[in-house]
Amino acid sequence: MTEQQVGPPTARTRVRHWVLVAAATAAVIAGALAVVPARGVPTATRPAAPSALPSAAAPDPGRALLPLDCGPLPTTVALSFAAVLDGRPTTVAAAHCAAENGTPPDGVYLLIPGQDGRPQISAALVKPEEGLTVTELRLRSDGTVTARARGYSSDEIPRYAPDLTVLLSWHRQGGDWLRSRTTEPAAKT
């Protein structure tokens, strides 16, 4: 029994082929390494982006007095992250009333160190009256705070069945946090 070659004879690779490929790759790498770096003083083209911060160095959201009307119930910080925003340690926190039933709405707050050691609110990004439940909270490298939330298209929608996904973002302009909001139908699961 003899073997039959499948495909054209040029489809077979030989050692010579791989030696040429390796030599070409080495030449490209050597050329890249031989490039002389530019001379001069590097300058920043834009301000440094906010950076992440160890949570121990930022205000503790559990110690903050948040403007949530919870009655006898405590508050729960659902999501948070620490960062340096506007040159100072900041905690971005989404919090709600610790209700045993239902899905209480969240408020999203920027917390900075206070005079008495207790965190103080520097901005309210989302108010509980908006009826949103925040599911993601992040900081982008350009300093934009982003959130994903569940919401409702009308008061007739049952509070246990949010029908909207809300994408929120805030960026600093001057002394204010400007907000962008887009909504889309919630994914059915």
Short mmCIF file of C-alpha atoms in Angstrom, two decimals:
data_model
loop_
_atom_site.label_atom_id
_atom_site.label_comp_id
_atom_site.label_asym_id
_atom_site.label_seq_id
_atom_site.Cartn_x
_atom_site.Cartn_y
_atom_site.Cartn_z
CA MET A 1 0.00 0.00 0.00
CA THR A 2 1.40 3.35 -0.94
CA GLU A 3 0.63 6.77 0.53
CA GLN A 4 -0.99 9.26 -1.70
CA GLN A 5 -0.14 12.95 -1.39
CA VAL A 6 -3.14 15.16 -0.71
CA GLY A 7 -2.96 18.73 -2.02
CA PRO A 8 -0.53 20.40 -4.36
CA PRO A 9 3.18 19.72 -3.92
CA THR A 10 3.78 23.36 -2.90
CA ALA A 11 1.55 22.96 0.17
CA ARG A 12 4.24 21.02 2.03
CA THR A 13 6.45 23.12 4.30
CA ARG A 14 10.13 22.39 4.50
CA VAL A 15 12.83 23.29 7.02
CA ARG A 16 14.14 25.94 4.62
CA HIS A 17 10.76 27.72 4.74
CA TRP A 18 10.77 27.93 8.56
CA VAL A 19 14.39 29.12 8.63
CA LEU A 20 13.43 32.00 6.30
CA VAL A 21 10.39 32.87 8.43
CA ALA A 22 12.50 32.88 11.61
CA ALA A 23 15.20 35.06 9.95
CA ALA A 24 12.59 37.58 8.74
CA THR A 25 10.98 37.75 12.19
CA ALA A 26 14.37 38.27 13.83
CA ALA A 27 15.17 41.07 11.38
CA VAL A 28 11.91 42.87 12.18
CA ILE A 29 12.48 42.58 15.93
CA ALA A 30 16.10 43.73 15.64
CA GLY A 31 14.99 46.72 13.57
CA ALA A 32 12.40 47.68 16.19
CA LEU A 33 14.97 47.44 18.98
CA ALA A 34 17.49 49.51 17.06
CA VAL A 35 15.21 52.54 16.74
CA VAL A 36 16.75 55.46 18.61
CA PRO A 37 14.32 57.03 21.10
CA ALA A 38 13.29 60.65 20.55
CA ARG A 39 15.16 63.27 22.53
CA GLY A 40 13.49 65.96 24.57
CA VAL A 41 11.37 66.39 27.64
CA PRO A 42 8.11 64.47 27.77
CA THR A 43 5.06 66.62 28.48
CA ALA A 44 1.58 65.59 29.46
CA THR A 45 -1.02 66.22 26.80
CA ARG A 46 -3.91 66.03 29.26
CA PRO A 47 -4.28 65.90 33.03
CA ALA A 48 -3.58 62.63 34.75
CA ALA A 49 -6.57 60.32 34.96
CA PRO A 50 -8.07 59.53 38.34
CA SER A 51 -6.60 56.43 39.84
CA ALA A 52 -7.93 53.58 41.87
CA LEU A 53 -7.26 53.79 45.55
CA PRO A 54 -7.01 51.09 48.21
CA SER A 55 -10.33 51.08 50.04
CA ALA A 56 -8.56 51.58 53.38
CA ALA A 57 -7.36 55.02 52.20
CA ALA A 58 -10.82 56.22 51.15
CA PRO A 59 -13.85 57.23 53.23
CA ASP A 60 -15.72 54.27 54.70
CA PRO A 61 -19.24 54.35 53.21
CA GLY A 62 -20.56 52.40 56.20
CA ARG A 63 -19.83 55.41 58.43
CA ALA A 64 -21.56 57.98 56.21
CA LEU A 65 -24.92 59.54 57.04
CA LEU A 66 -26.71 58.97 53.76
CA PRO A 67 -29.92 60.85 52.88
CA LEU A 68 -32.09 57.73 52.72
CA ASP A 69 -35.51 57.69 54.41
CA CYS A 70 -35.39 54.18 55.82
CA GLY A 71 -37.45 54.63 58.99
CA PRO A 72 -36.28 52.02 61.52
CA LEU A 73 -34.36 50.02 58.91
CA PRO A 74 -30.59 50.36 58.51
CA THR A 75 -28.93 51.29 55.23
CA THR A 76 -26.95 48.86 53.09
CA VAL A 77 -24.07 49.83 50.82
CA ALA A 78 -24.66 47.54 47.84
CA LEU A 79 -21.70 48.61 45.66
CA SER A 80 -18.74 50.90 46.13
CA PHE A 81 -15.25 51.67 44.92
CA ALA A 82 -12.49 53.97 46.07
CA ALA A 83 -10.59 56.36 43.81
CA VAL A 84 -8.80 59.66 43.71
CA LEU A 85 -11.23 62.14 42.14
CA ASP A 86 -10.49 65.87 41.98
CA GLY A 87 -7.21 65.19 43.76
CA ARG A 88 -8.72 63.76 46.94
CA PRO A 89 -9.65 60.29 48.19
CA THR A 90 -13.26 59.55 47.27
CA THR A 91 -15.62 56.64 47.64
CA VAL A 92 -18.40 56.18 45.11
CA ALA A 93 -21.20 54.23 46.79
CA ALA A 94 -24.62 52.86 45.84
CA ALA A 95 -26.79 52.36 48.91
CA HIS A 96 -30.40 51.54 49.78
CA CYS A 97 -32.61 50.76 52.76
CA ALA A 98 -32.08 47.25 54.11
CA ALA A 99 -35.65 46.08 53.49
CA GLU A 100 -36.37 42.40 54.01
CA ASN A 101 -38.78 42.28 51.05
CA GLY A 102 -38.81 43.87 47.62
CA THR A 103 -36.15 45.79 45.80
CA PRO A 104 -35.53 49.15 47.44
CA PRO A 105 -34.18 51.86 45.13
CA ASP A 106 -30.56 52.96 45.35
CA GLY A 107 -28.93 56.30 45.78
CA VAL A 108 -25.40 56.82 44.39
CA TYR A 109 -23.15 59.21 46.31
CA LEU A 110 -19.63 60.60 46.12
CA LEU A 111 -18.13 60.53 49.61
CA ILE A 112 -15.10 62.54 50.69
CA PRO A 113 -13.32 62.78 54.06
CA GLY A 114 -15.21 65.05 56.44
CA GLN A 115 -13.93 67.42 59.10
CA ASP A 116 -15.00 65.14 61.97
CA GLY A 117 -13.61 61.97 60.39
CA ARG A 118 -17.06 60.90 59.19
CA PRO A 119 -17.45 60.82 55.39
CA GLN A 120 -19.45 63.64 53.87
CA ILE A 121 -21.40 63.67 50.62
CA SER A 122 -19.86 65.82 47.91
CA ALA A 123 -22.44 64.88 45.24
CA ALA A 124 -25.58 62.77 44.84
CA LEU A 125 -25.34 61.15 41.41
CA VAL A 126 -28.58 59.13 41.68
CA LYS A 127 -31.39 59.90 44.11
CA PRO A 128 -33.57 57.09 45.51
CA GLU A 129 -36.65 58.90 44.19
CA GLU A 130 -35.57 57.88 40.68
CA GLY A 131 -36.51 54.27 41.53
CA LEU A 132 -33.33 52.67 40.14
CA THR A 133 -31.56 49.57 41.42
CA VAL A 134 -27.84 49.84 40.62
CA THR A 135 -26.26 46.57 39.49
CA GLU A 136 -22.80 47.81 38.36
CA LEU A 137 -20.66 50.75 39.40
CA ARG A 138 -17.28 51.50 37.80
CA LEU A 139 -14.61 54.11 37.12
CA ARG A 140 -13.21 54.39 33.59
CA SER A 141 -9.61 55.42 32.98
CA ASP A 142 -10.74 58.83 31.67
CA GLY A 143 -12.34 59.65 35.04
CA THR A 144 -15.91 58.88 33.99
CA VAL A 145 -18.06 57.16 36.60
CA THR A 146 -20.44 54.63 35.03
CA ALA A 147 -23.37 52.64 36.36
CA ARG A 148 -25.80 50.05 35.08
CA ALA A 149 -29.21 49.93 36.76
CA ARG A 150 -32.62 48.36 36.49
CA GLY A 151 -35.62 50.66 36.25
CA TYR A 152 -39.26 50.98 35.28
CA SER A 153 -40.91 52.57 32.26
CA SER A 154 -44.01 53.61 34.24
CA ASP A 155 -45.65 53.41 37.67
CA GLU A 156 -47.88 50.58 36.41
CA ILE A 157 -44.91 48.20 36.11
CA PRO A 158 -44.68 45.94 39.21
CA ARG A 159 -41.68 46.82 41.38
CA TYR A 160 -40.50 43.20 41.31
CA ALA A 161 -40.24 43.18 37.47
CA PRO A 162 -38.08 46.04 36.17
CA ASP A 163 -38.56 46.46 32.43
CA LEU A 164 -35.65 48.80 31.65
CA THR A 165 -31.88 48.62 31.73
CA VAL A 166 -30.50 52.09 32.44
CA LEU A 167 -26.91 53.01 31.55
CA LEU A 168 -25.62 56.07 33.37
CA SER A 169 -22.35 57.97 33.17
CA TRP A 170 -20.99 61.09 34.82
CA HIS A 171 -17.99 63.13 33.79
CA ARG A 172 -16.51 66.21 35.33
CA GLN A 173 -16.98 69.49 33.51
CA GLY A 174 -15.91 72.56 35.40
CA GLY A 175 -17.14 72.12 38.94
CA ASP A 176 -20.10 69.91 38.06
CA TRP A 177 -20.71 66.24 37.31
CA LEU A 178 -22.58 66.03 34.00
CA ARG A 179 -24.83 63.02 33.61
CA SER A 180 -25.70 60.98 30.53
CA ARG A 181 -28.49 58.41 30.55
CA THR A 182 -29.62 55.84 28.03
CA THR A 183 -32.32 53.22 28.49
CA GLU A 184 -33.09 49.99 26.71
CA PRO A 185 -35.61 47.22 27.33
CA ALA A 186 -34.48 44.84 30.04
CA ALA A 187 -33.27 41.47 28.84
CA LYS A 188 -35.81 38.73 29.49
CA THR A 189 -34.41 35.82 31.48
#
